[in-house]
Short mmCIF file of C-alpha atoms in Angstrom, two decimals:
data_model
loop_
_atom_site.label_atom_id
_atom_site.label_comp_id
_atom_site.label_asym_id
_atom_site.label_seq_id
_atom_site.Cartn_x
_atom_site.Cartn_y
_atom_site.Cartn_z
CA MET I 228 9.92 -5.24 -78.57
CA ASP I 229 13.11 -5.94 -81.51
CA ARG I 230 12.96 -9.81 -80.12
CA ARG I 231 9.52 -10.26 -79.46
CA ILE I 232 9.20 -8.38 -83.22
CA GLU I 233 11.54 -11.23 -84.71
CA ALA I 234 10.89 -13.70 -82.33
CA TYR I 235 6.62 -13.39 -83.37
CA ASN I 236 8.12 -13.16 -87.54
CA ARG I 237 9.63 -15.58 -88.01
CA TYR I 238 7.09 -18.09 -86.84
CA HIS I 239 4.20 -16.40 -88.66
CA ASN I 240 1.76 -18.56 -91.43
CA GLY I 241 0.25 -15.52 -92.68
CA TYR I 242 -2.83 -15.55 -89.23
CA GLY I 243 -3.63 -13.28 -87.24
CA GLU I 244 -1.30 -10.30 -86.36
CA ILE I 245 0.90 -9.13 -83.29
CA LEU I 246 -0.50 -5.35 -83.05
CA ILE I 247 2.19 -3.01 -80.16
CA GLN I 248 -0.50 -1.73 -77.39
CA MET I 249 1.01 2.24 -76.61
CA ASN I 250 -0.37 2.98 -73.81
CA VAL I 251 0.46 7.50 -72.05
CA GLU I 252 4.20 6.23 -71.91
CA ASP I 253 4.85 4.60 -74.83
CA THR I 254 3.91 7.71 -77.04
CA ASN I 255 6.04 9.66 -74.54
CA LEU I 256 8.86 7.67 -75.97
CA GLY I 257 8.45 7.93 -79.58
CA VAL I 258 7.67 4.17 -79.95
CA ALA I 259 4.58 4.24 -82.19
CA GLU I 260 7.68 6.02 -84.13
CA TYR I 261 10.00 3.66 -83.78
CA ILE I 262 8.24 0.21 -84.00
CA ILE I 263 7.20 1.82 -87.97
CA ASP I 264 9.63 2.43 -88.77
CA LYS I 265 11.88 0.05 -88.08
CA HIS I 266 10.17 -2.98 -88.33
CA HIS I 267 7.35 -2.27 -90.36
CA ILE I 268 4.77 -2.83 -88.13
CA GLU I 269 1.66 -1.09 -89.84
CA THR I 270 -1.22 -2.25 -86.60
CA ILE I 271 -1.00 -0.50 -83.59
CA GLU I 272 -3.52 -0.92 -80.02
CA LEU I 273 -3.98 2.61 -78.08
CA LYS I 274 -4.71 2.13 -74.48
CA TRP I 275 -6.67 4.10 -71.69
CA GLY I 276 -4.82 3.69 -69.02
CA GLN I 277 -2.07 1.64 -68.13
CA GLY I 278 -4.52 -0.88 -66.68
CA ALA I 279 -7.20 0.97 -66.28
CA LYS I 280 -7.24 0.34 -63.05
CA CYS I 281 -5.18 3.24 -61.13
CA ILE I 282 -3.56 -0.26 -60.14
CA GLY I 283 -0.46 -0.87 -57.93
CA GLY I 284 3.23 -0.51 -59.59
CA GLU I 285 3.84 -2.50 -62.32
CA ILE I 286 7.25 -3.36 -61.92
CA LYS I 287 9.26 -3.86 -58.86
CA VAL I 288 13.32 -1.93 -59.20
CA GLY I 289 16.39 -3.89 -57.19
CA GLN I 290 18.95 -0.65 -58.19
CA LEU I 291 18.24 2.59 -57.28
CA GLU I 292 20.45 3.23 -60.71
CA ARG I 293 18.04 1.87 -62.67
CA ALA I 294 15.08 3.11 -60.81
CA LEU I 295 17.33 6.92 -61.44
CA GLU I 296 17.09 6.05 -64.86
CA LEU I 297 13.07 5.07 -64.96
CA GLN I 298 12.68 8.17 -63.15
CA LYS I 299 14.42 10.63 -65.81
CA ARG I 300 12.39 9.53 -69.06
CA GLY I 301 9.21 10.36 -66.55
CA TYR I 302 8.07 7.77 -64.68
CA ILE I 303 6.76 7.37 -61.51
CA VAL I 304 9.13 5.96 -58.95
CA THR I 305 7.73 4.75 -55.74
CA PRO I 306 9.58 5.22 -53.17
CA ASP I 307 12.11 8.26 -54.67
CA PRO I 308 14.24 7.59 -55.69
CA SER I 309 16.09 11.02 -56.20
CA ASP I 310 15.56 11.70 -52.55
CA ALA I 311 19.74 11.70 -50.27
CA ILE I 312 16.98 9.97 -47.24
CA VAL I 313 15.98 7.33 -49.48
CA GLN I 314 18.57 6.63 -51.04
CA ALA I 315 20.30 6.93 -47.01
CA ALA I 316 18.19 3.93 -46.74
CA TYR I 317 18.69 2.42 -49.97
CA LYS I 318 22.65 2.18 -48.86
CA SER I 319 22.00 0.78 -45.88
CA GLY I 320 19.07 -1.79 -46.58
CA ALA I 321 15.82 -0.65 -45.28
CA ILE I 322 15.10 0.63 -49.35
CA LYS I 323 15.67 -3.31 -51.25
CA GLU I 324 13.39 -2.32 -54.49
CA PHE I 325 11.38 0.59 -56.30
CA GLU I 326 8.50 0.13 -58.00
CA ARG I 327 7.94 1.93 -60.96
CA HIS I 328 4.52 4.01 -62.09
CA SER I 329 3.11 4.98 -65.39
CA ARG I 330 1.09 7.95 -65.86
CA LEU I 331 -2.77 7.76 -65.96
CA GLY I 332 -3.32 9.90 -69.90
CA PHE I 333 -7.03 11.84 -69.65
CA VAL I 334 -8.99 11.26 -72.39
CA THR I 335 -11.16 13.97 -74.46
CA GLU I 336 -12.85 13.45 -77.86
CA ASP I 337 -10.43 15.62 -79.54
CA SER I 338 -7.58 14.79 -78.03
CA PHE I 339 -8.55 10.47 -79.50
CA MET I 340 -8.81 11.90 -82.18
CA LYS I 341 -6.07 14.19 -83.54
CA GLU I 342 -3.86 10.94 -81.97
CA VAL I 343 -5.78 8.78 -84.30
CA GLU I 344 -5.58 11.00 -87.05
CA ARG I 345 -1.39 11.43 -86.12
CA LEU I 346 -0.50 7.36 -85.62
CA ARG I 347 -2.73 7.22 -89.41
CA ALA I 348 -0.59 9.97 -90.92
CA LEU I 349 2.28 7.81 -89.71
CA GLY I 350 1.56 5.15 -91.51
CA TYR I 351 -0.13 2.60 -89.47
CA ARG I 352 -3.34 0.91 -91.22
CA ARG I 353 -4.53 -0.48 -88.28
CA ILE I 354 -5.59 0.87 -84.93
CA THR I 355 -7.61 -0.75 -82.36
CA LEU I 356 -8.35 0.81 -78.17
CA LYS I 357 -7.84 -0.79 -74.88
CA THR I 358 -10.13 0.45 -72.32
CA GLY I 359 -11.04 -0.96 -68.63
CA ALA I 360 -13.20 -1.26 -66.26
CA TYR I 361 -14.24 1.98 -66.16
CA SER I 362 -17.29 3.37 -65.73
CA LEU I 363 -20.31 2.91 -68.21
CA LYS I 364 -19.73 6.38 -69.27
CA GLU I 365 -16.01 5.69 -70.43
CA LEU I 366 -17.27 2.71 -71.87
CA ALA I 367 -20.11 5.16 -73.89
CA MET I 368 -17.24 7.01 -75.18
CA ALA I 369 -14.94 4.22 -75.79
CA ILE I 370 -17.83 2.85 -78.35
CA LYS I 371 -18.41 6.06 -79.40
CA TYR I 372 -14.68 7.28 -80.32
CA CYS I 373 -14.11 4.45 -81.61
CA SER I 374 -17.08 4.47 -84.10
CA THR I 375 -16.51 8.12 -85.39
CA ALA I 376 -12.63 7.15 -86.31
CA GLY I 377 -13.37 4.54 -87.89
CA LEU I 378 -11.04 1.88 -85.68
CA ASP I 379 -10.91 -1.48 -86.07
CA LEU I 380 -11.63 -3.25 -82.86
CA LEU I 381 -12.18 -2.01 -79.76
CA THR I 382 -11.38 -4.55 -76.49
CA ILE I 383 -13.08 -4.08 -73.78
CA ASP I 384 -11.00 -5.91 -70.26
CA GLY I 385 -12.70 -6.02 -67.23
CA ALA I 386 -12.24 -7.21 -63.94
CA SER I 387 -10.23 -9.44 -62.14
CA GLY I 388 -6.98 -8.56 -63.04
CA GLY I 389 -3.57 -6.85 -62.88
CA THR I 390 0.03 -7.10 -62.03
CA GLY I 391 -0.90 -8.58 -58.90
CA MET I 392 0.96 -6.11 -56.22
CA SER I 393 -1.80 -4.35 -56.14
CA PRO I 394 -3.56 -4.56 -53.57
CA TRP I 395 -7.31 -3.95 -54.38
CA ARG I 396 -9.28 -6.51 -54.39
CA MET I 397 -10.96 -5.34 -58.12
CA MET I 398 -7.49 -7.44 -59.19
CA GLU I 399 -8.22 -10.51 -57.22
CA GLU I 400 -11.69 -10.93 -55.34
CA TRP I 401 -14.20 -8.78 -58.07
CA GLY I 402 -16.80 -10.77 -60.60
CA VAL I 403 -19.34 -8.90 -61.13
CA PRO I 404 -17.39 -6.42 -62.92
CA SER I 405 -16.76 -7.91 -66.31
CA ILE I 406 -20.67 -9.22 -66.68
CA TYR I 407 -21.76 -6.11 -66.00
CA LEU I 408 -19.00 -4.11 -68.23
CA HIS I 409 -19.70 -6.73 -70.95
CA SER I 410 -23.17 -6.97 -71.34
CA ALA I 411 -23.32 -3.27 -71.06
CA ALA I 412 -20.63 -2.40 -74.39
CA SER I 413 -23.49 -5.28 -75.67
CA GLU I 414 -26.54 -3.14 -75.08
CA TYR I 415 -24.65 -0.11 -75.89
CA ALA I 416 -23.24 -1.91 -79.77
CA GLY I 417 -26.87 -2.11 -80.18
CA ILE I 418 -27.80 1.44 -79.45
CA LEU I 419 -25.11 2.34 -81.57
CA ALA I 420 -26.35 0.52 -85.06
CA SER I 421 -29.84 1.37 -84.30
CA THR I 422 -29.07 4.94 -84.98
CA GLY I 423 -27.32 3.49 -87.92
CA ALA I 424 -23.08 4.24 -86.99
CA ARG I 425 -20.91 2.24 -87.89
CA VAL I 426 -19.84 -0.58 -84.98
CA PRO I 427 -16.21 -1.83 -84.94
CA ASP I 428 -15.24 -5.33 -83.48
CA LEU I 429 -14.92 -6.14 -79.99
CA ALA I 430 -13.16 -8.13 -78.02
CA PHE I 431 -13.96 -8.25 -74.67
CA ALA I 432 -10.64 -9.50 -72.10
CA GLY I 433 -10.95 -9.90 -68.62
CA GLY I 434 -10.10 -13.76 -66.28
CA PHE I 435 -10.98 -15.57 -69.26
CA SER I 436 -9.67 -19.40 -68.99
CA SER I 437 -11.02 -21.73 -70.42
CA GLU I 438 -13.69 -22.35 -73.49
CA ASP I 439 -17.08 -22.06 -71.52
CA GLY I 440 -15.52 -18.70 -70.59
CA VAL I 441 -14.25 -18.30 -74.03
CA PHE I 442 -18.38 -18.60 -75.72
CA LYS I 443 -19.68 -17.68 -73.20
CA ALA I 444 -18.76 -13.84 -73.92
CA LEU I 445 -18.77 -14.75 -77.70
CA ALA I 446 -22.44 -15.39 -77.17
CA LEU I 447 -22.29 -12.64 -74.77
CA GLY I 448 -21.72 -10.25 -77.28
CA ALA I 449 -23.21 -11.00 -79.68
CA PRO I 450 -23.01 -9.72 -82.68
CA TYR I 451 -20.75 -7.00 -82.47
CA VAL I 452 -18.02 -9.66 -79.73
CA LYS I 453 -15.65 -10.91 -82.67
CA ALA I 454 -12.82 -12.07 -80.23
CA VAL I 455 -12.07 -13.27 -76.41
CA CYS I 456 -9.09 -12.38 -75.62
CA MET I 457 -6.34 -14.59 -72.71
CA GLY I 458 -3.64 -13.35 -70.93
CA ARG I 459 -2.46 -14.97 -67.90
CA ALA I 460 -4.34 -18.25 -68.82
CA LEU I 461 -1.84 -18.60 -71.62
CA MET I 462 0.97 -17.69 -69.69
CA ILE I 463 1.05 -21.41 -67.28
CA PRO I 464 0.98 -23.30 -69.44
CA GLY I 465 4.50 -21.56 -70.93
CA MET I 466 5.59 -20.98 -66.91
CA VAL I 467 4.65 -25.55 -67.26
CA GLY I 468 6.46 -25.75 -70.14
CA LYS I 469 9.69 -23.88 -68.96
CA ASN I 470 10.24 -25.39 -65.92
CA ILE I 471 9.30 -28.88 -66.95
CA ALA I 472 12.56 -28.49 -69.39
CA HIS I 473 14.51 -27.54 -66.18
CA TRP I 474 13.22 -30.52 -64.19
CA ILE I 475 14.53 -32.36 -67.03
CA GLU I 476 18.34 -31.24 -68.15
CA LYS I 477 18.07 -31.64 -64.29
CA GLY I 478 17.22 -35.38 -64.44
CA ASN I 479 14.65 -34.32 -61.06
CA LEU I 480 11.11 -34.48 -62.81
CA PRO I 481 8.25 -34.29 -59.98
CA LYS I 482 6.04 -37.70 -59.92
CA ASN I 483 3.35 -35.66 -61.46
CA VAL I 484 4.67 -35.48 -64.80
CA SER I 485 7.35 -38.48 -65.11
CA GLU I 486 4.19 -40.18 -64.93
CA TYR I 487 3.31 -39.57 -68.52
CA GLY I 488 6.76 -39.76 -69.96
CA SER I 489 10.14 -38.44 -69.83
CA SER I 490 10.59 -36.40 -72.87
CA PRO I 491 9.54 -33.48 -75.22
CA GLU I 492 8.04 -35.44 -77.70
CA GLU I 493 6.57 -38.59 -74.51
CA ILE I 494 4.93 -35.25 -71.72
CA PHE I 495 3.89 -33.29 -74.61
CA VAL I 496 0.80 -34.65 -76.52
CA ASN I 497 1.46 -31.70 -79.21
CA TYR I 498 4.63 -31.69 -79.46
CA GLU I 499 4.61 -33.75 -83.26
CA LYS I 500 1.84 -31.04 -84.35
CA VAL I 501 4.19 -27.97 -83.58
CA LYS I 502 6.98 -30.39 -84.71
CA ALA I 503 5.07 -30.66 -88.22
CA ILE I 504 4.76 -26.91 -88.50
CA VAL I 505 7.89 -25.10 -87.98
CA GLY I 506 10.37 -28.70 -88.69
CA ALA I 507 12.73 -31.00 -87.34
CA ASP I 508 15.44 -29.07 -87.29
CA GLU I 509 13.59 -25.87 -85.53
CA ILE I 510 12.11 -28.42 -83.08
CA LYS I 511 14.99 -28.11 -81.40
CA HIS I 512 15.38 -24.28 -80.87
CA ILE I 513 11.61 -24.38 -79.56
CA PRO I 514 11.61 -23.23 -75.62
CA LEU I 515 8.85 -25.81 -73.81
CA GLY I 516 7.46 -23.49 -72.67
CA ALA I 517 6.13 -22.30 -76.13
CA ILE I 518 5.13 -25.79 -77.02
CA GLY I 519 2.78 -25.92 -73.51
CA ILE I 520 1.65 -22.60 -75.15
CA TYR I 521 0.36 -24.20 -77.88
CA SER I 522 -1.20 -27.45 -75.73
CA TYR I 523 -3.43 -24.92 -73.74
CA ALA I 524 -4.15 -23.22 -77.53
CA ASP I 525 -5.36 -26.60 -79.17
CA LYS I 526 -7.34 -27.72 -76.04
CA LEU I 527 -9.26 -24.32 -75.78
CA LYS I 528 -10.20 -24.79 -80.09
CA VAL I 529 -11.34 -28.35 -79.56
CA GLY I 530 -13.58 -27.41 -76.20
CA LEU I 531 -15.07 -24.16 -78.17
CA GLN I 532 -15.96 -25.87 -80.89
CA GLN I 533 -17.24 -29.18 -78.72
CA LEU I 534 -19.91 -26.45 -77.40
CA MET I 535 -20.95 -24.56 -80.52
CA ALA I 536 -21.42 -28.59 -81.75
CA GLY I 537 -23.56 -28.66 -78.74
CA ALA I 538 -25.78 -24.93 -79.77
CA ARG I 539 -25.64 -26.70 -82.79
CA ARG I 540 -23.81 -23.75 -84.15
CA PHE I 541 -20.63 -24.78 -86.12
CA ASN I 542 -19.59 -21.09 -87.31
CA ILE I 543 -17.93 -18.53 -84.45
CA SER I 544 -20.47 -15.86 -85.96
CA VAL I 545 -23.81 -17.66 -86.45
CA ILE I 546 -23.68 -17.81 -82.41
CA THR I 547 -26.25 -15.96 -80.86
CA ARG I 548 -27.10 -14.50 -77.21
CA ASN I 549 -29.98 -17.70 -77.40
CA GLU I 550 -27.56 -19.79 -76.36
CA LEU I 551 -26.77 -18.31 -72.90
CA MET I 552 -30.12 -18.39 -69.52
CA SER I 553 -28.98 -17.15 -66.37
CA LEU I 554 -28.53 -19.51 -62.87
CA THR I 555 -29.58 -16.75 -61.20
CA GLU I 556 -32.32 -13.52 -61.26
CA GLU I 557 -30.19 -11.49 -60.17
CA CYS I 558 -27.53 -12.51 -63.40
CA ALA I 559 -30.86 -12.11 -65.74
CA ARG I 560 -31.53 -8.37 -64.95
CA VAL I 561 -27.87 -7.41 -65.74
CA THR I 562 -27.92 -8.95 -68.28
CA GLY I 563 -31.23 -9.41 -70.07
CA ILE I 564 -30.69 -12.64 -70.44
CA PRO I 565 -33.71 -14.99 -69.35
CA TYR I 566 -34.36 -16.96 -65.94
CA LEU I 567 -33.42 -20.65 -66.72
CA MET I 568 -37.11 -20.87 -65.34
CA ASP I 569 -38.05 -18.84 -67.82
CA CYS I 570 -36.33 -19.43 -71.34
CA TYR I 571 -38.19 -20.99 -74.49
CA ARG I 572 -41.23 -20.33 -71.95
CA GLU I 573 -42.84 -18.52 -74.81
CA GLU I 574 -42.13 -20.55 -77.81
CA ALA I 575 -43.04 -23.23 -75.73
CA LEU I 576 -46.89 -22.28 -74.92
CA GLN I 577 -46.97 -21.34 -78.52
CA ILE I 578 -45.70 -25.37 -79.23
CA LEU I 579 -48.60 -26.82 -76.40
CA LYS I 580 -51.43 -23.55 -77.77
CA GLY I 581 -50.45 -25.13 -81.55
#
């Protein structure tokens, strides 16, 4: 935690904010108290459930001693590392690793409000909530509770996603839950707004990887969605950059990389941009994975600008649901976005009828 916050603050240029996310285990371990006392972080994010999807083991643990330590902290560890039979199987080599699981919280309105009050009393100025692919009931709870508590942001994470260790097909194959959940979130925000209640800013997450997906999410959730969250899509260019650094060091760049050059300056189109930001001396300490992530973010930015220009929407705040059409009648039924054969039909008829 200390290392990550220090790295963020070192390069922070006034834009954006670092959010420390806190699930059930983090609450029990005193994360909120630690980061505000030591690092004076003013924003914290509550999380309903680890991934909110009853996912499988979050991390794998290869040492018995570490598994026992995590179990003493309150984590669920499988198989049970304190069981003498399991320990014997580990020592004989039959069991080679353990899985750590977090406990899932159960939320009530009263407990949620008390936790928000506790965090504000600690000194947090901004509090957000992240929830996932629960049912529509929990979605309504999240939107309403955030409104009542005056939270700054609600992030709604659909499928797919997860750690990759879960056997659930939700993590790999489901596409409908995101559209269904995000469309319902937009509907519910509108219902809440119609009552005169304050609607918190919304963010959508769940498998986004390209600028067209970002544009569609902003349009689908308009006017309440202000951001799109991306995780694994940004990790990939980070890993590619890390691999390129390793290949350069070993002198064995693969052909599909070496065709662009043999040095970071040649390979990374945004190398000079990052250098201009951090300085000629500091660029030597920037991992190539970070430059890879910056390059991908820059690609997303330009692509989104092009899509917005094509839609004649030159500011994110003016993107509306009218920018979208459904390619199937089922999608139209789920989202309320008109089927492509019906889009602008009424407007067209009005023009023809004068």
